[in-house]
Coordinates of C-alpha atoms and ligand atoms in Angstrom, one line a residue:
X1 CA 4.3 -32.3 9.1
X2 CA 5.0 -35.7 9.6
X3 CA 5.2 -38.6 6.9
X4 CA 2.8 -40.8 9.0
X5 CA -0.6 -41.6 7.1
X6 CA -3.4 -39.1 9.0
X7 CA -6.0 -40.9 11.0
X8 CA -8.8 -39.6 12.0
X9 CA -7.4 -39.8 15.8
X10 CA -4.4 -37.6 14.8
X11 CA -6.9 -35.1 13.3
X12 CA -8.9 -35.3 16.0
X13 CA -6.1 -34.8 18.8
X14 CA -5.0 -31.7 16.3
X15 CA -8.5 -30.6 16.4
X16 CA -8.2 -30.1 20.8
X17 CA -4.8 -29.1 20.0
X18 CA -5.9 -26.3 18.3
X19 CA -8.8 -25.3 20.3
X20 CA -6.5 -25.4 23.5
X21 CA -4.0 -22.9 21.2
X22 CA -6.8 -20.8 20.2
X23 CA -8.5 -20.4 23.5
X24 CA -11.7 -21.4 22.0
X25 CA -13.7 -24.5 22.7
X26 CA -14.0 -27.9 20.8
X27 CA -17.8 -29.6 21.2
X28 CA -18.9 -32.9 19.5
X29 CA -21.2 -32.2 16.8
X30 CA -21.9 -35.7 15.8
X31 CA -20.1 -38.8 15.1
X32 CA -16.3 -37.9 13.8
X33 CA -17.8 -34.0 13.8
X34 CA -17.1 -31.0 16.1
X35 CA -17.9 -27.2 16.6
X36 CA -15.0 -25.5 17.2
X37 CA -15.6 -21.8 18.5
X38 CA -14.2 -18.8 17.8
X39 CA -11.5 -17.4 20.7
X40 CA -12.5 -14.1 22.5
X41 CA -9.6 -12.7 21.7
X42 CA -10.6 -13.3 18.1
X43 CA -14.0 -13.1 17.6
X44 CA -13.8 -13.9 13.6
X45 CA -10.9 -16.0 13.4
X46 CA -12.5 -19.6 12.3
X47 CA -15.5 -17.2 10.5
X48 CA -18.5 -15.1 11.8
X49 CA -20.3 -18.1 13.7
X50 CA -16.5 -20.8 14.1
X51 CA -16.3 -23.5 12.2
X52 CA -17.9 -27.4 11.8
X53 CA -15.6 -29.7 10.7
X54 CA -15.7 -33.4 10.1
X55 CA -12.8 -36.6 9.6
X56 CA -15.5 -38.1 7.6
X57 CA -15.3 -37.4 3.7
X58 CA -18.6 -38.7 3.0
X59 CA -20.7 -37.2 6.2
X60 CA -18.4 -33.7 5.2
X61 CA -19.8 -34.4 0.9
X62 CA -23.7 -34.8 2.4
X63 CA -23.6 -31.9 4.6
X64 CA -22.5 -28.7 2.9
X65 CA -22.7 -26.7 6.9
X66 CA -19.8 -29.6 7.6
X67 CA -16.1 -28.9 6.8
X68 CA -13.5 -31.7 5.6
X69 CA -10.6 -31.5 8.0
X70 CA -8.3 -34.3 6.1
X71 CA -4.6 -34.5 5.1
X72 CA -4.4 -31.7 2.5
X73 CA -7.1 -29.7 2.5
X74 CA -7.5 -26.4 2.6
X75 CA -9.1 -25.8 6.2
X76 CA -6.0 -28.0 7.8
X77 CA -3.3 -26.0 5.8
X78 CA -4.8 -23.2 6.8
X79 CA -5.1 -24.2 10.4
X80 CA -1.9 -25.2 10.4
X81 CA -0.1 -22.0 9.2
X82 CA -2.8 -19.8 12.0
X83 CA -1.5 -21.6 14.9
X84 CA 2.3 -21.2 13.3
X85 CA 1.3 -17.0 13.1
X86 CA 0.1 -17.1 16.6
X87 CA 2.8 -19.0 18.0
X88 CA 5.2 -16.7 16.2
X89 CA 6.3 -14.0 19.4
X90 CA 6.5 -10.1 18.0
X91 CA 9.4 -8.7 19.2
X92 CA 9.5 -5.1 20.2
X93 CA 12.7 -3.6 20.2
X94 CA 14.7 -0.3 19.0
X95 CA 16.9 -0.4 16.5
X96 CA 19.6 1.4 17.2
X97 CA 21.6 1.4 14.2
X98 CA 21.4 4.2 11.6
X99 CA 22.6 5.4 8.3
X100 CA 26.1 7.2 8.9
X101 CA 26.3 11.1 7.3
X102 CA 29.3 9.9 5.5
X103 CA 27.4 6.8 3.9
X104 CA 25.0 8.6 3.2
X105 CA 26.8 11.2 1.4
X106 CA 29.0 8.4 -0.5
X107 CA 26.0 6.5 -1.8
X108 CA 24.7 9.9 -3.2
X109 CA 27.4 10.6 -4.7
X110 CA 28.4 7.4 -6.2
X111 CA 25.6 8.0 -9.2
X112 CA 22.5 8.1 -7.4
X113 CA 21.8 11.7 -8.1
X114 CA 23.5 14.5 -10.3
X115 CA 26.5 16.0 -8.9
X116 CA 25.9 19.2 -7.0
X117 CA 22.4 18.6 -6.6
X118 CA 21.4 20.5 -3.9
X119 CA 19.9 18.6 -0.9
X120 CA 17.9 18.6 3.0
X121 CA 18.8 15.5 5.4
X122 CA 16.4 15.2 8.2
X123 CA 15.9 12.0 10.6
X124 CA 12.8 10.8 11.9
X125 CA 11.8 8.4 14.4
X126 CA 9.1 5.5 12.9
X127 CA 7.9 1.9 13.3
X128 CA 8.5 -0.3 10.8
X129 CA 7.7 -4.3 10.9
X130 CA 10.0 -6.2 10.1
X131 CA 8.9 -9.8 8.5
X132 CA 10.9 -12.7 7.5
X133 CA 9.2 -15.4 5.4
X134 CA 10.4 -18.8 4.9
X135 CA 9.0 -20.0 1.3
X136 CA 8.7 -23.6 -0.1
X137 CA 8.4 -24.4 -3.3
X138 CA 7.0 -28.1 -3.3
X139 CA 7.2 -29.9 -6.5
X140 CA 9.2 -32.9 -7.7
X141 CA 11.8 -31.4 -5.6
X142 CA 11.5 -28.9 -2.3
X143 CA 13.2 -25.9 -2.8
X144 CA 13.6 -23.2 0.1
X145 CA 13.8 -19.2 0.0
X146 CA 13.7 -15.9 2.5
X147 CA 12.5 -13.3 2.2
X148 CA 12.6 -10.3 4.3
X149 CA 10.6 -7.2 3.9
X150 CA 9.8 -4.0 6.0
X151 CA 6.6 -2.2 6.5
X152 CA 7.5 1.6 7.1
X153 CA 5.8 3.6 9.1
X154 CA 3.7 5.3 6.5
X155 CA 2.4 1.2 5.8
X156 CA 4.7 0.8 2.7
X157 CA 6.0 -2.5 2.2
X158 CA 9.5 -2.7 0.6
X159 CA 11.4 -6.2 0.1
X160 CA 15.7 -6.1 0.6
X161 CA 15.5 -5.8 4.6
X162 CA 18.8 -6.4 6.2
X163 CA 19.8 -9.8 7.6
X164 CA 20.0 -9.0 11.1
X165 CA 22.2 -11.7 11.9
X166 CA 25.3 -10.1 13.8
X167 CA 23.2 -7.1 14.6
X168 CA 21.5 -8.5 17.7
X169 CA 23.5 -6.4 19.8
X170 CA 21.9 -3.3 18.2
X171 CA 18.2 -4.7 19.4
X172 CA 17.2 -3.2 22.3
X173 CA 13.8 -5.0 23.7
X174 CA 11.5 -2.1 24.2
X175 CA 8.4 -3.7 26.6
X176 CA 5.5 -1.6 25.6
X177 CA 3.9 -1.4 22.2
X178 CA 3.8 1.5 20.8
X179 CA 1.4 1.0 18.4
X180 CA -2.2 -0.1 18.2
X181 CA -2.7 -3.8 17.8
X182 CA -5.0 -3.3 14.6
X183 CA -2.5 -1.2 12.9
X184 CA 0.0 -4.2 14.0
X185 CA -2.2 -6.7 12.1
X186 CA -3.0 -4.8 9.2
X187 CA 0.9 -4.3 8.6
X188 CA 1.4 -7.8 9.1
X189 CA -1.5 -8.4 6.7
X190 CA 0.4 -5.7 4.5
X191 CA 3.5 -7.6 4.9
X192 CA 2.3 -11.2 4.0
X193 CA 0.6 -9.6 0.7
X194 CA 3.9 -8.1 -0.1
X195 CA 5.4 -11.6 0.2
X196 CA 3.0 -13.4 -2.0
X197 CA 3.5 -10.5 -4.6
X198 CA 7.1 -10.9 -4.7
X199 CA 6.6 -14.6 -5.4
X200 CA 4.7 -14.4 -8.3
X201 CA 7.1 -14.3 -10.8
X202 CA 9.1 -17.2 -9.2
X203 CA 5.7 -19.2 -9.1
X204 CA 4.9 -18.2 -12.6
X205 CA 8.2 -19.4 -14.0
X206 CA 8.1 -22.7 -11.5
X207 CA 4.2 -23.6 -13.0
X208 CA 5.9 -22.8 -16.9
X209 CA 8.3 -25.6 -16.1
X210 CA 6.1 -28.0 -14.3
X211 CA 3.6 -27.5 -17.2
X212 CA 6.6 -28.2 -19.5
X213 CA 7.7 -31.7 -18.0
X214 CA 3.8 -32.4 -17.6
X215 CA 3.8 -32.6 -21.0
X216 CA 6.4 -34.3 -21.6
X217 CA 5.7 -37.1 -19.4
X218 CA 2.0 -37.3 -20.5
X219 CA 2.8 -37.1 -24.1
X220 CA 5.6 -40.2 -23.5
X221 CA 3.0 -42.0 -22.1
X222 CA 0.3 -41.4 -24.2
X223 CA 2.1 -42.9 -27.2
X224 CA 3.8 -45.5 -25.1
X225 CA 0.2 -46.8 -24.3
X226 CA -1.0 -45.9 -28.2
X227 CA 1.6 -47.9 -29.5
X228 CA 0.5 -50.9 -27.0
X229 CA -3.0 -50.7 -27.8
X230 CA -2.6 -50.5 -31.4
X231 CA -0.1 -53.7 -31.2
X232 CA -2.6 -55.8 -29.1
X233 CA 0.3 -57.6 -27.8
X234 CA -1.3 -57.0 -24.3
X235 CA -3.8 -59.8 -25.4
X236 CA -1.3 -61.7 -27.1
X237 CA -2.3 -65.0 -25.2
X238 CA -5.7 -64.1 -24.9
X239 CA -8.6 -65.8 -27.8
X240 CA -11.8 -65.1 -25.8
X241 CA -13.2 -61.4 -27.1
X242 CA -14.5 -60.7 -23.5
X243 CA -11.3 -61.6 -21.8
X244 CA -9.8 -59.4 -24.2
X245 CA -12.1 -56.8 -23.5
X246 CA -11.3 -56.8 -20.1
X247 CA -7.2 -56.5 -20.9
X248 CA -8.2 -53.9 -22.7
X249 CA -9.7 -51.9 -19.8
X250 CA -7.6 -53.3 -17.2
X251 CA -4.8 -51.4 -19.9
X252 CA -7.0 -48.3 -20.4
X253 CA -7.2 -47.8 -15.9
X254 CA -3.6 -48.2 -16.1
X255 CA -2.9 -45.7 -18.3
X256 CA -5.2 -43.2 -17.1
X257 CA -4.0 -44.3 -13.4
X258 CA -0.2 -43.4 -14.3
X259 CA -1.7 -39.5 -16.0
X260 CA -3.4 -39.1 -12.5
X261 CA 0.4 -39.1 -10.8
X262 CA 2.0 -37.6 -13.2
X263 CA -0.6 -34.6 -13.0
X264 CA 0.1 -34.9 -8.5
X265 CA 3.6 -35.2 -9.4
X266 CA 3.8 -31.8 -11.2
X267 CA 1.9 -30.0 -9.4
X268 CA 3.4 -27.0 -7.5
X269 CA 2.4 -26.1 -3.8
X270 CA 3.5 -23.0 -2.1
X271 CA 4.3 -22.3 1.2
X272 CA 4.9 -19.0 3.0
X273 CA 5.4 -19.1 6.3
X274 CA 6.4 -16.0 9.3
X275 CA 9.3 -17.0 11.0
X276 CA 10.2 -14.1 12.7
X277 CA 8.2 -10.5 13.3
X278 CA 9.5 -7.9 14.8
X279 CA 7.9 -4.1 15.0
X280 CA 11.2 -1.7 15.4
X281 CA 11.6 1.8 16.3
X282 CA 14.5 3.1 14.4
X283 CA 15.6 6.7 13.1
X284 CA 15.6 7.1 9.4
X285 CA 17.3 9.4 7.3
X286 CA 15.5 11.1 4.7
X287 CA 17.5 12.9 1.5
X288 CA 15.5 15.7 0.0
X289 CA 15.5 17.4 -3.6
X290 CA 12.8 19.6 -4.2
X291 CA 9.6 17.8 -3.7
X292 CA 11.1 14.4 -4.1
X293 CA 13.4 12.3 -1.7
X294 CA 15.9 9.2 -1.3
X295 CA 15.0 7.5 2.3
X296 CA 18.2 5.3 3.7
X297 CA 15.7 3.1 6.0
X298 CA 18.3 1.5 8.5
X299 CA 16.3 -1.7 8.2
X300 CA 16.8 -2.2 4.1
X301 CA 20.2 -2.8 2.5
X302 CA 19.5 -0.4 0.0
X303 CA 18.2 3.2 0.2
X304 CA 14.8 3.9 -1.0
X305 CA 15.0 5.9 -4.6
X306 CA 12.0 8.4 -5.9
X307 CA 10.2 7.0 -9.0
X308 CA 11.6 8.0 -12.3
X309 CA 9.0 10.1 -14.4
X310 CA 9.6 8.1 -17.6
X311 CA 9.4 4.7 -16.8
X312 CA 8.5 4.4 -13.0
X313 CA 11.5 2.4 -11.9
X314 CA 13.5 3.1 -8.8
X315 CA 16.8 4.0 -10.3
X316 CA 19.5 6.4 -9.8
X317 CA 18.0 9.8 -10.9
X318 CA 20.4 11.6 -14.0
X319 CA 17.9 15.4 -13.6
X320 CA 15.2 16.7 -11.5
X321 CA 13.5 18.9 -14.1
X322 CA 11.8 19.3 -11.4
X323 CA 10.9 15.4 -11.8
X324 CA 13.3 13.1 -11.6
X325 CA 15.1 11.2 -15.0
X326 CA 16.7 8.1 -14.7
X327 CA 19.5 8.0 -17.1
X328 CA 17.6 6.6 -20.1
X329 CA 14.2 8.6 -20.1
X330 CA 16.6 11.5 -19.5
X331 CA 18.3 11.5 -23.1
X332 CA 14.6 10.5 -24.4
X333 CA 12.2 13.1 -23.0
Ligands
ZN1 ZN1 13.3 6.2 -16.5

């Protein structure tokens, strides 16, 4: 978005901009209001009957039918980020890389299981989407992340997908889809939850921060503007009491002015955004021990490792008794 101050022209021109996008239409609905309908492709996208919106604050307060479209509100955000997700191109394609026996057989040995555990390989061919998000972290600062997950086949989501930088050769463009398009959206809704889950922590720790200079700044100014008030030296010149009590306020707006931006200033604002899909076929190579198994997705760096029993992390197994012990719950249990 650009730094330019929003008028209600731009929003307006945004407004067709996104009707034209969406295939829908864009009808006046009074003055600085419109109806903007739902496409046919997507009969529920802007809501059951599409959406009102209004430039005007005050006709938008009076008229609870009428939604604010204004520089940061929610409806344009979220706007914004659905044209983004329908502009974003789904590539189909094969994958033709796959786990090598003798990788396979390395990583296992190297820890991940007990040696001379006795083991099946099998392959199978699946459709995973493959999602890279761009994240921001706005606060006083912008900071910028990726993250890359895979939904399998079976609809799990698991972060750690490979950078396929360097791999484009091993993309094959396959031209038909192979799967439904609902089960396409629901994997990419799958997908985008999986994001925001595996942000949480960094959001929680961000907001800790941000709440920690908050305070700061609001308790430095607090006292700076205590200390002023108590030593009236901001009516220093003044005699008359109601000249005085209009310093006083003029003082009092100040202060509670500077709190205001120091509260915007600190706030954090998060924002995850697709920037490239793609639904792969590729061959995955499944590991099994009894009932349990490791799965070496090509797509992830890393393979995928059963649960331990004990303490339900993903860790290299120590027994399968017949469940399988990671190395600390094995001495314990
Ligand atoms: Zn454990």
């Amino acid at each position: 978005m650009s730094d330019q101050p929003t008028t209600p022209d731009r929003l307006a021109a945004f407004l067709a901009d996104t009707a034209r996008h969406f295939q829908g239409t864009l009808t006046p609905a009074g003055p600085q209001a419109w109806t903007l309908t739902n496409p046919a492709k997507h009969p529920n996208l802007l809501g059951p009957d599409g959406l009102t919106v209004s430039t005007d604050a005050e006709a938008s307060l009076l008229d609870p039918e009428l939604s604010l479209l204004a520089e940061g509100t929610p409806l344009l955000q979220t706007l914004v980020r659905r044209i983004r997700e329908q502009g974003l191109s789904l590539f189909k394609g094969r994958y033709r890389w796959q786990w090598p026996a003798a990788t396979v057989k390395a990583r296992l040995k190297d820890g991940l299981i007990p040696a001379r555990t006795r083991t099946t390989v099998s392959e199978t061919d699946e459709i995973s989407l493959r999602a890279v998000f761009r994240i921001r972290f706005h606060r006083e600062f912008v900071q910028e992340d990726v993250l890359r997950l895979i939904v399998d086949g079976q609809g799990r989501s698991w972060s750690g997908a490979r950078n396929l930088e360097g791999h484009e050769g091993l993309l094959e463009p396959v031209a038909t889809l192979s799967l439904p398009w609902e089960q396409v959206q629901e994997r990419y809704q799958r997908a985008v939850f999986a994001a925001e889950e595996a942000l949480l922590p960094t959001i929680m720790d961000h907001k800790a921060e941000l709440a920690t200079l908050l305070k700061r700044e609001t308790q430095r100014i607090t006292t700076y503007y205590d200390e002023v008030e108590a030593s009236g030296e901001y009516a220093d010149e003044i005699d008359d009491p109601e000249a005085m009590a209009v310093a006083l306020a003029a003082l009092r707006k100040d202060r509670a002015k500077l709190l205001a931006e120091q509260r915007l200033r600190y706030q954090l604002g998060v924002q995850v955004q697709p920037v490239s899909l793609g639904l792969l076929h590729s061959t995955v190579t499944t590991v099994t021990i009894g009932d349990h198994a490791i799965v070496f997705h090509p797509l992830l760096a890393d393979p995928i490792l059963p649960i331990c029993d004990g303490c339900a992390r993903r860790v290299p197994v120590a027994r399968f008794t017949p469940a399988p012990y990671c190395n600390t719950c094995a001495g314990l249990l």
